[in-house]
CSV table of C-alpha atoms and ligand atoms in Angstrom, one decimal:
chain,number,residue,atom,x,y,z
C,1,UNK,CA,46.4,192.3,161.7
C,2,UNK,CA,42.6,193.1,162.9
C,3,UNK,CA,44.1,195.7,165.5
C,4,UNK,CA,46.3,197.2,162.7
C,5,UNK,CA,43.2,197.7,160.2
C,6,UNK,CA,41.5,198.7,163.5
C,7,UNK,CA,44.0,201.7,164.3
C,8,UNK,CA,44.1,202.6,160.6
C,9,UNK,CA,41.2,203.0,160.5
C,10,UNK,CA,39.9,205.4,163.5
C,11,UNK,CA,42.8,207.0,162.4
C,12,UNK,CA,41.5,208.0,159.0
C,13,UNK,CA,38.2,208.2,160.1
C,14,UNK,CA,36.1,208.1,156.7
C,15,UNK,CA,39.2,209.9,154.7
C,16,UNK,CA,40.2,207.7,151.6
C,17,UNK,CA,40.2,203.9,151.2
C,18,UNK,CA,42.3,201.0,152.9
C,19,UNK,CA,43.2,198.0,152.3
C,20,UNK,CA,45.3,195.3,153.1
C,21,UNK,CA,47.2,194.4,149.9
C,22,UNK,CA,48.6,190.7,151.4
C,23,UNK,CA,50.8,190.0,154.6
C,24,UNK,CA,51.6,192.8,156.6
C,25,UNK,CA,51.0,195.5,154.1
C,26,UNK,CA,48.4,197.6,153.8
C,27,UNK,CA,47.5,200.4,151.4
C,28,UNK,CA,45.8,203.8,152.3
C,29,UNK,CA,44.2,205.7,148.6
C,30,UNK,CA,43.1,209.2,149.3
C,31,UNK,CA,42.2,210.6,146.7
C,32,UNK,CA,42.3,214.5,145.5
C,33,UNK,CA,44.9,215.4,148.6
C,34,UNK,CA,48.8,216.9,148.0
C,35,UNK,CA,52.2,216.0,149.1
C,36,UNK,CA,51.4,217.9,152.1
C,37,UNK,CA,48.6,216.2,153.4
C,38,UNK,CA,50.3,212.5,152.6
C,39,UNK,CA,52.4,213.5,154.6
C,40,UNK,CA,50.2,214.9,157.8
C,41,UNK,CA,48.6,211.7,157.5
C,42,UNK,CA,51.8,209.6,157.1
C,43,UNK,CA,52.9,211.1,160.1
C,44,UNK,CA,49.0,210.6,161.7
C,45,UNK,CA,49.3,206.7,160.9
C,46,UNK,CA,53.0,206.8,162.3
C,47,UNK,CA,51.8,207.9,165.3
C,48,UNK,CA,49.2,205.8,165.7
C,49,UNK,CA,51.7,202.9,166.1
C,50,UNK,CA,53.9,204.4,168.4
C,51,UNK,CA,52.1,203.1,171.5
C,52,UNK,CA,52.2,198.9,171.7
C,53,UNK,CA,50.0,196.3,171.2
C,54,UNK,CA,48.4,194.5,174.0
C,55,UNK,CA,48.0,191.1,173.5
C,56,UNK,CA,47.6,188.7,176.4
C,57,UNK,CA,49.1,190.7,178.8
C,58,UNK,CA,51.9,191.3,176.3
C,59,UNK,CA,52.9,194.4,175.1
C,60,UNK,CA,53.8,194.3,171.1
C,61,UNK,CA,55.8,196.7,169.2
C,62,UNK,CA,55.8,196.7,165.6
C,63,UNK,CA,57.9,198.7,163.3
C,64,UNK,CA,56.5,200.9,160.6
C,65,UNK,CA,57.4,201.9,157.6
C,66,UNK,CA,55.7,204.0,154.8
C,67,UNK,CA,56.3,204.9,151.1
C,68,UNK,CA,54.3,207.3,149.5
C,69,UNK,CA,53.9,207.8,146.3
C,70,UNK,CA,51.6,210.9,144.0
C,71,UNK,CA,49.8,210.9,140.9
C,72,UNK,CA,50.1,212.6,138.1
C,73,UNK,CA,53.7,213.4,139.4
C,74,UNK,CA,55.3,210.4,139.8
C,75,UNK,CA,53.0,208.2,137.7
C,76,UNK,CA,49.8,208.1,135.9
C,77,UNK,CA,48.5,204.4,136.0
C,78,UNK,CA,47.9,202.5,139.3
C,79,UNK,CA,49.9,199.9,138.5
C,80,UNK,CA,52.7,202.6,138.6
C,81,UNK,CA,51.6,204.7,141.6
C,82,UNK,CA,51.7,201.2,143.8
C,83,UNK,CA,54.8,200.1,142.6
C,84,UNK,CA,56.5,203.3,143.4
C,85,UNK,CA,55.1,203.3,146.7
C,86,UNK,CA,56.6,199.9,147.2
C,87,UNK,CA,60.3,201.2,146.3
C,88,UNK,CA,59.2,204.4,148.9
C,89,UNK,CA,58.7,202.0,151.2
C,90,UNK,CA,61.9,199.6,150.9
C,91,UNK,CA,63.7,202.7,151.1
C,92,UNK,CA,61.6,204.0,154.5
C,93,UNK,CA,62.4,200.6,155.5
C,94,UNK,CA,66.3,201.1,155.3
C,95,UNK,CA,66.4,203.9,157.4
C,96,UNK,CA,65.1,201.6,160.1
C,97,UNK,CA,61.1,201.5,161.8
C,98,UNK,CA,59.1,204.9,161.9
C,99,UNK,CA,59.7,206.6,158.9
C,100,UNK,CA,57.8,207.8,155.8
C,101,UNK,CA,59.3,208.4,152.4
C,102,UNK,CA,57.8,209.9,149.2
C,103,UNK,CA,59.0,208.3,146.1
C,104,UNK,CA,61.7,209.6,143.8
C,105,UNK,CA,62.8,209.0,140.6
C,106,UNK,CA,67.0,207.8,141.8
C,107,UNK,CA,64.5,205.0,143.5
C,108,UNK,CA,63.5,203.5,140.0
C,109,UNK,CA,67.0,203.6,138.8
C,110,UNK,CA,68.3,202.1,142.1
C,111,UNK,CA,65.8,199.4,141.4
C,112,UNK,CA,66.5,199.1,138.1
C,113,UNK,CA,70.1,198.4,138.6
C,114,UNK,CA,69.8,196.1,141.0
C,115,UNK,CA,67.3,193.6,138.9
C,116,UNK,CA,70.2,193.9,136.2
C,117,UNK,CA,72.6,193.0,138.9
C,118,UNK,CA,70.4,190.3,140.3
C,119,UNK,CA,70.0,188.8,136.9
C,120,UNK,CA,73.8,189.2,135.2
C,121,UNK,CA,74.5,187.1,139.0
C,122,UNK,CA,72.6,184.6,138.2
C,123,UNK,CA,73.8,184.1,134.8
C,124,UNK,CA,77.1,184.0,136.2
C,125,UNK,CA,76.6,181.4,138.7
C,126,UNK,CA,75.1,179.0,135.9
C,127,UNK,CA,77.7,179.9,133.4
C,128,UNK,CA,81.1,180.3,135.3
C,129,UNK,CA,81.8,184.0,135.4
C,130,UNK,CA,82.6,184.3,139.2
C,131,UNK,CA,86.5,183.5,140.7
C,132,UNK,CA,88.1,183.6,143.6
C,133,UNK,CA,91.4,185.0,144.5
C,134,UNK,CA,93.2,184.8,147.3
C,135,UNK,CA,94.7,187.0,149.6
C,136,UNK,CA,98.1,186.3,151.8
C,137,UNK,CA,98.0,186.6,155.5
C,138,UNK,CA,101.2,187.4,156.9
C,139,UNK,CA,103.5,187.0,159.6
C,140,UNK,CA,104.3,190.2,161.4
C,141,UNK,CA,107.7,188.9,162.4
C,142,UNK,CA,108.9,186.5,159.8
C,143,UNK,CA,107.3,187.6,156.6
C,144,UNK,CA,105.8,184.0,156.0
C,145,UNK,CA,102.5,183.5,154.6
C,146,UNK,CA,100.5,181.9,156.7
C,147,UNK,CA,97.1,181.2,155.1
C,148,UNK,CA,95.4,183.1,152.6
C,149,UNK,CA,91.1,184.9,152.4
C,150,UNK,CA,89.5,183.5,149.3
C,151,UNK,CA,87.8,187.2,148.2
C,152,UNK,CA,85.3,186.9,145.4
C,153,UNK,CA,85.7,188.3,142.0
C,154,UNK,CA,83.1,188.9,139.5
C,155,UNK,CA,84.1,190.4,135.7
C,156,UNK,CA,80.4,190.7,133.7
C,157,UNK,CA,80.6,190.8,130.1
C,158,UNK,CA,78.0,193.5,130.6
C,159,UNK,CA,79.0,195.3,133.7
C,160,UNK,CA,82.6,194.7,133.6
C,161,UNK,CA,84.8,194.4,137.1
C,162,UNK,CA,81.7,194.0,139.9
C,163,UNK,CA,83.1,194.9,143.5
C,164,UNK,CA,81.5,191.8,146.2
C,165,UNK,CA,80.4,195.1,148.3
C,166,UNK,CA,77.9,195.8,145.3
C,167,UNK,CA,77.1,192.1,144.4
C,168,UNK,CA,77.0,190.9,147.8
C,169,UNK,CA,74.1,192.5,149.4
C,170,UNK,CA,72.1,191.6,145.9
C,171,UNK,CA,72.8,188.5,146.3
C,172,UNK,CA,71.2,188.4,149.7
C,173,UNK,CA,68.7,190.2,148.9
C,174,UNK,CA,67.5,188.3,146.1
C,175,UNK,CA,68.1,184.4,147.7
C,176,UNK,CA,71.0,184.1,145.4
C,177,UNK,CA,73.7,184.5,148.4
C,178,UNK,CA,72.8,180.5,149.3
C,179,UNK,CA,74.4,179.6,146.0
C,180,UNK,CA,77.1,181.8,146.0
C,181,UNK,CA,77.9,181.0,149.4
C,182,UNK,CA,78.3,176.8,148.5
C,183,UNK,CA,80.2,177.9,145.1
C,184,UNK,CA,82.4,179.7,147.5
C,185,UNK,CA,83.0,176.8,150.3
C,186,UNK,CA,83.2,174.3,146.9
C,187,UNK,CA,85.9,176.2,145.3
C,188,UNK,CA,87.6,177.0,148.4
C,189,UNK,CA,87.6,173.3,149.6
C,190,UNK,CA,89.0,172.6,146.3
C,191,UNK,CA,91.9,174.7,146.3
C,192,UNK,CA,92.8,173.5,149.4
C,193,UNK,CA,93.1,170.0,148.7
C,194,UNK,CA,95.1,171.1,145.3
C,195,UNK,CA,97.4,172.7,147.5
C,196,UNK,CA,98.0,170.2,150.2
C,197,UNK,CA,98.4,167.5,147.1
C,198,UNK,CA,101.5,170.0,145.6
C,199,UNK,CA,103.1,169.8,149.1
C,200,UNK,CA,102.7,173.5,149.6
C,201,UNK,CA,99.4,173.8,151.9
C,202,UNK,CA,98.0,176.7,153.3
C,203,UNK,CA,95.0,177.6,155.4
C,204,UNK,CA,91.9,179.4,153.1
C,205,UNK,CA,89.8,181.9,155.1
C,206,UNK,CA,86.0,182.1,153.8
C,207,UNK,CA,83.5,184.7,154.4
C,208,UNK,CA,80.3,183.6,155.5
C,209,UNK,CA,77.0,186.3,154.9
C,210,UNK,CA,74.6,186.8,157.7
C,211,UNK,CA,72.1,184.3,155.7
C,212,UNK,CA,74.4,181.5,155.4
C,213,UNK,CA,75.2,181.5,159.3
C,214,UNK,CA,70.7,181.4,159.8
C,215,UNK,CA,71.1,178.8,157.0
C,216,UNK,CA,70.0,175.3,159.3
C,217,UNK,CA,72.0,173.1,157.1
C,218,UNK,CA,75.2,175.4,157.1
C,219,UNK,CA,76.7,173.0,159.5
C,220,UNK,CA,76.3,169.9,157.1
C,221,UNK,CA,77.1,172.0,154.0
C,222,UNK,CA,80.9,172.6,155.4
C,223,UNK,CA,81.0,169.1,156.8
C,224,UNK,CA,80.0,167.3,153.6
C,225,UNK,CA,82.5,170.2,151.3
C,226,UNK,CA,85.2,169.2,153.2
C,227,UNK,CA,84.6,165.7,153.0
C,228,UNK,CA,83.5,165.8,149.4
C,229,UNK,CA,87.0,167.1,148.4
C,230,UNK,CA,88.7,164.8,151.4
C,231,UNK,CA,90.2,168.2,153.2
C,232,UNK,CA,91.2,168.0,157.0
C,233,UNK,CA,89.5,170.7,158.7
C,234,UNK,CA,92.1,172.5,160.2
C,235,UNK,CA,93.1,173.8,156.6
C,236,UNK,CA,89.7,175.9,156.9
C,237,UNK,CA,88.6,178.7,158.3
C,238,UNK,CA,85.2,180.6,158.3
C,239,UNK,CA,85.2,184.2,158.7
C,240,UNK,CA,82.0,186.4,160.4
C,241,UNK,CA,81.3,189.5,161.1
C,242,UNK,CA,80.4,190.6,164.4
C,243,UNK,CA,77.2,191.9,163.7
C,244,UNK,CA,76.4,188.5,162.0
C,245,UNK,CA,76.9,186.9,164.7
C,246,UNK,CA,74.7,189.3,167.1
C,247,UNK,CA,71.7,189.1,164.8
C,248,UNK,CA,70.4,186.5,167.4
C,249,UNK,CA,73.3,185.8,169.9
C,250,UNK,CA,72.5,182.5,171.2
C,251,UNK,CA,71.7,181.2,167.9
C,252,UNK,CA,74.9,182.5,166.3
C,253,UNK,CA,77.2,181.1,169.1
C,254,UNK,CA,75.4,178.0,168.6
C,255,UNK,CA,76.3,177.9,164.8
C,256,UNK,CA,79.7,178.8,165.6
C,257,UNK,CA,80.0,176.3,168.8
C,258,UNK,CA,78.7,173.4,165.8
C,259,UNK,CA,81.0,174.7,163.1
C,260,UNK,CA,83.9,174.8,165.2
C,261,UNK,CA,83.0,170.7,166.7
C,262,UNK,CA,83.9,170.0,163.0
C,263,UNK,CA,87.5,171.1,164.0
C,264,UNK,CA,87.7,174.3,161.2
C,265,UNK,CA,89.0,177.5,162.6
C,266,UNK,CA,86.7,180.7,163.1
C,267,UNK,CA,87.9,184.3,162.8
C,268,UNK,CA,85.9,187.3,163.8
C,269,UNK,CA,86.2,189.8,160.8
C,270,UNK,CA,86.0,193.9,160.7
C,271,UNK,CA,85.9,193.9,164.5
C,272,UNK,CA,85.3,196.9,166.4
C,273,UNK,CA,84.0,198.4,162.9
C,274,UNK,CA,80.1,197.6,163.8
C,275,UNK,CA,78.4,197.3,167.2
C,276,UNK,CA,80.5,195.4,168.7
C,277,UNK,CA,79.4,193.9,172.2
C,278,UNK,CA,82.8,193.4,174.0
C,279,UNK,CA,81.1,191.4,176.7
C,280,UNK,CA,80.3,188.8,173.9
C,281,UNK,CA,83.1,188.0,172.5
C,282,UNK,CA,84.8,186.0,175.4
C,283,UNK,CA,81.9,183.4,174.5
C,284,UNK,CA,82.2,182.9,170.9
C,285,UNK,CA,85.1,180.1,169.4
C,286,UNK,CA,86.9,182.3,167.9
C,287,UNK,CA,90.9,181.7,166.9
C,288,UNK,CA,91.1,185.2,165.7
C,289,UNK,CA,90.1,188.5,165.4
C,290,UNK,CA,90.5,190.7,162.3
C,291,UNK,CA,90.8,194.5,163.1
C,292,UNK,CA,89.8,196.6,160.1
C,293,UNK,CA,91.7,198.8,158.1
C,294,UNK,CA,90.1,201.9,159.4
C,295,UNK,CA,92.2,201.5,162.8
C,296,UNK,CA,95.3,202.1,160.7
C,297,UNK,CA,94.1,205.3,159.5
C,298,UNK,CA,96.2,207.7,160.8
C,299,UNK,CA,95.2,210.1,163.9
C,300,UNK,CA,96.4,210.9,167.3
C,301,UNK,CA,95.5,208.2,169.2
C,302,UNK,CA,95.9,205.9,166.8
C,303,UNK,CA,99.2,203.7,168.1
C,304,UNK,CA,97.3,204.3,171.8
C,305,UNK,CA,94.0,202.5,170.6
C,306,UNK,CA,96.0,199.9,168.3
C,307,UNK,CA,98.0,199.0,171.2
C,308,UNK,CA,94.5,198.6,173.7
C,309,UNK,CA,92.8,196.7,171.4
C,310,UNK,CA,95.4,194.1,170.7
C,311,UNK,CA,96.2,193.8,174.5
C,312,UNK,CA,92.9,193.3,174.8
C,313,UNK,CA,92.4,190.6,172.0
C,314,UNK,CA,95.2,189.1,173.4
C,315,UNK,CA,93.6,188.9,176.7
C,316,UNK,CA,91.2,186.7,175.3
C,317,UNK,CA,93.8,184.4,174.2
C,318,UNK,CA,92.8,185.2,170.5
C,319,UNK,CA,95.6,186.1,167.8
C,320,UNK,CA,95.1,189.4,165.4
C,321,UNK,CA,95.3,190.3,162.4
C,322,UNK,CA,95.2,193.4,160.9
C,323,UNK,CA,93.9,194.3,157.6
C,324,UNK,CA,94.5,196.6,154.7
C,325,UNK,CA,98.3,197.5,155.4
C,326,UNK,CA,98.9,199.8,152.8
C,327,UNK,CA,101.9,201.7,154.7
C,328,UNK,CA,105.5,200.9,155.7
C,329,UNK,CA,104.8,202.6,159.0
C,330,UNK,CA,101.3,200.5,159.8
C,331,UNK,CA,103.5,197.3,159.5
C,332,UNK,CA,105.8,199.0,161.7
C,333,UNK,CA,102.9,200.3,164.2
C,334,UNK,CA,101.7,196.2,163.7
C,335,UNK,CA,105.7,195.1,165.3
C,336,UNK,CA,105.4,197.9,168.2
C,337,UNK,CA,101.9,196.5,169.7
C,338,UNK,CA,102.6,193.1,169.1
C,339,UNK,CA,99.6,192.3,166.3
C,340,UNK,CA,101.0,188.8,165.2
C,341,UNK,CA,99.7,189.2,161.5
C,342,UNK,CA,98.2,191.3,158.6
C,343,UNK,CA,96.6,191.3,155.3
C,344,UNK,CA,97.4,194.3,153.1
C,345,UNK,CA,98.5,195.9,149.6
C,346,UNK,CA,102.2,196.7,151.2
C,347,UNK,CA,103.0,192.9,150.3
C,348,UNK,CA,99.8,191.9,148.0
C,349,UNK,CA,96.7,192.1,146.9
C,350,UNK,CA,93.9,188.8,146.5
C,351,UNK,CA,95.2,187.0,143.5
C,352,UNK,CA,94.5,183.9,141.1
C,353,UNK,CA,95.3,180.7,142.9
C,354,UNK,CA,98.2,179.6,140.2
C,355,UNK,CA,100.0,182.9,141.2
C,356,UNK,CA,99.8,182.4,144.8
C,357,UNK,CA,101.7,179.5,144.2
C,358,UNK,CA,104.0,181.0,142.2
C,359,UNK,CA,103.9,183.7,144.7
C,360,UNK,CA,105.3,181.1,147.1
C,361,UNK,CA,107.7,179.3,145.4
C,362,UNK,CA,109.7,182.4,144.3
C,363,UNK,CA,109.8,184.1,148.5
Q,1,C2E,P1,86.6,191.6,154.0
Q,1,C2E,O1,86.3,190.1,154.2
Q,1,C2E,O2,86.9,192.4,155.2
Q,1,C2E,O3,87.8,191.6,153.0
Q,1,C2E,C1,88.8,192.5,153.0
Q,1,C2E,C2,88.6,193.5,151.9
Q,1,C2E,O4,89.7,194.5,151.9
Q,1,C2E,C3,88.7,192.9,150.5
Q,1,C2E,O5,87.9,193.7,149.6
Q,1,C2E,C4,90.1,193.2,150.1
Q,1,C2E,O6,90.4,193.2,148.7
Q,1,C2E,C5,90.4,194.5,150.7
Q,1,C2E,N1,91.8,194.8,151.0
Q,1,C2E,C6,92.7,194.0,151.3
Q,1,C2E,N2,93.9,194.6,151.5
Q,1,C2E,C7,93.7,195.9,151.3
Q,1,C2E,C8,94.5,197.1,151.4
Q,1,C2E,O7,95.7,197.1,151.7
Q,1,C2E,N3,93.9,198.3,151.2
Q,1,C2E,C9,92.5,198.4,150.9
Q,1,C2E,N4,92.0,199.6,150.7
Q,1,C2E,N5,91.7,197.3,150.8
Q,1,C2E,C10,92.3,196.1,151.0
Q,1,C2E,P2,86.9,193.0,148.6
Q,1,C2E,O8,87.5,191.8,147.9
Q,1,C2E,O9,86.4,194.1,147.7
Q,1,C2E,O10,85.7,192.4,149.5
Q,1,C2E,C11,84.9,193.3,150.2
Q,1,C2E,C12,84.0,192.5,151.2
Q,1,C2E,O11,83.1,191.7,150.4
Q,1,C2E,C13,84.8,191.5,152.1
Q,1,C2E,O12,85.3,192.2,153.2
Q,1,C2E,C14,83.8,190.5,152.4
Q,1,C2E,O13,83.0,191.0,153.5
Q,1,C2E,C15,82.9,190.5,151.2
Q,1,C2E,N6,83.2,189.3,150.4
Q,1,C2E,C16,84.2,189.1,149.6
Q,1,C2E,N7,84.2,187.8,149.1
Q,1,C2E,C17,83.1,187.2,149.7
Q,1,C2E,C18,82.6,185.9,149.7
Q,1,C2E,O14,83.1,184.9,149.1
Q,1,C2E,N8,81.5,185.6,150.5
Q,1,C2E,C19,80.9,186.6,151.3
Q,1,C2E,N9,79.8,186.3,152.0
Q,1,C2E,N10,81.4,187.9,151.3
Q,1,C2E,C20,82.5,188.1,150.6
Q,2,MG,MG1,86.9,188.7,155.4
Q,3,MG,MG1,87.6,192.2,157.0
């Protein structure tokens, strides 16, 4: 922090004030300059972290990020100007280290939704107003269903129908996805039990979020779930995503190595959709590998790389399953490679429990 303050400030020289607002943020005020000359000295302050820290013999590299925000145009009181250079700088933040943004009004709004979203959630965790539904996974060859995904779904009285790719990353974002993810395992475990005890059992897929899998009690949370509601592990699986478990490689295939002692399954899900790293995946307990739907969209080499990839999941000894079959001719592309199973609209979409069952009863 002293060598931060330290380049900031031969870096401004005497121009405006700075100060270190708490943590690792700092605030630069110059006063009676235009958008401009924020950003020549944005761009001055990037640079000046370009080069590493050296700190016993140790060469540190920090990300920066800066928001900017003007008076009288985008505010008038301080309070104001600092908060909208806060939002600037969430949003310089998401494009990844070394950027500077200026503040824009779409950034209040953003904001602003995203408290209503945060909040509505939390109501709805209290009160009961999230569901799950469940999707089939199906045989390639035989038709049967042979487990199901337990997919959130979230109707607000406010907001109406609210997709999990909207409420998901709020959720994370605002400590909430902890909550959601144990009302997710508790419901799941549930359903499972109720379904093994009406003779018709099937294997649930959940998702787990990048912060449940850095979670240090995730382990115990699915141990004590599934002996809570006295379901064998087998009848559970956890789903990641690649890039979830790449955030810190060791550590996630530590996770996984513990979740899978327990004896519940693991799928990888929207491989080869993210950075994957091929190399990897052979040391990862994995049972499966989800491909997603984007490799059924149709183009020339599509059959060619559907046909590589599964040879090469299979290669690893893992089965596949293919996701969001919309088409007659996918399912037949899935029979020509050899994919042994998909998930799709072509035979259903994630619905109530009570329907799955009489989903199952009728085929
Ligand atoms: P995912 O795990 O890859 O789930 C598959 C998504 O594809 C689901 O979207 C599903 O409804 C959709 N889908 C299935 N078949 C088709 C199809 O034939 N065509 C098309 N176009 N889409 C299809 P959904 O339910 O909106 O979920 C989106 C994502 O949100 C999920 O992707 C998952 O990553 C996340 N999610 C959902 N429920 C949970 C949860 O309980 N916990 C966590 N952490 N994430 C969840
Ligand atoms: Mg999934
Ligand atoms: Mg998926």
């Amino acid at each position: 922090l002293r060598e931060v303050s330290r380049r900031l400030k031969s870096q401004l020289r005497s121009e405006g004030i700075l100060a270190r607002l708490g943590g690792d943020e700092f605030v630069v005020l110059l006063a009676g300059e235009h958008a401009e000359r924020a950003r020549f000295w944005a761009d001055q302050i990037l640079s000046a972290f370009a080069m590493p820290f050296k700190h016993d013999g140790l060469a540190l590299d920090f990300g920066t990020s800066i928001g900017i925000a003007l008076y009288p145009d985008n505010a008038q009181t301080g309070d104001d100007l600092m908060r909208f250079a806060d939002m600037a700088m969430y949003s310089a933040k998401a494009q990844g280290r070394g950027h500077a943004v200026f503040f824009e009004a779409r950034m209040g709004k953003e904001m602003a939704e995203r408290v209503l979203l945060a909040e509505r959630l939390r109501m709805a965790l209290s009160y009961g107003g999230l569901q799950l539904h469940y999707q089939p996974e199906v045989d390639v060859k035989s038709a049967r269903v042979v487990g199901v995904e337990a997919l959130l779904r979230w109707h607000d009285p406010v907001l109406g129908n609210v997709s999990p790719a909207r409420f998901i990353p709020v959720a994370e974002a605002s400590g909430q996805i902890v909550a959601l993810g144990n009302y997710v395992l508790d419901a799941a475990c549930k359903q499972i039990d109720i379904w093994l005890k009406c003779g018709t059992p099937l294997r649930v897929a959940v998702n787990l979020s990048a912060y449940q899998l850095r979670q240090v009690n995730l382990v115990d949370q699915v141990r004590s779930c599934l002996q809570k509601h006295q379901v064998p592990p087998q009848w559970l699986e956890l789903e990641v995503t690649e890039s979830q478990a790449m955030i810190n490689p060791d550590q996630g295939r530590q996770v996984l190595e513990d979740l899978a002692q327990l004896g519940v399954t693991i799928a990888l899900d929207d491989f080869g959709t993210g950075h994957s790293s091929l190399a990897y995946l052979q040391y990862l307990p994995l049972q499966r590998v989800k491909l997603g739907r984007e490799f059924l969209f149709s183009s020339p080499s599509r059959d060619r790389l559907m046909g590589g990839i599964v040879q090469m999941v299979h290669a690893l000894d893992l089965e596949v399953v293919a996701e969001g079959v919309e088409q007659p001719d996918q399912l037949q592309l899935l029979r020509d490679v050899g994919c042994e199973f998909f998930q799709g609209w072509l035979h259903s979409q994630a619905m109530p429990a009570e329907q799955v069952q009489s989903w199952l009863a009728a085929a």
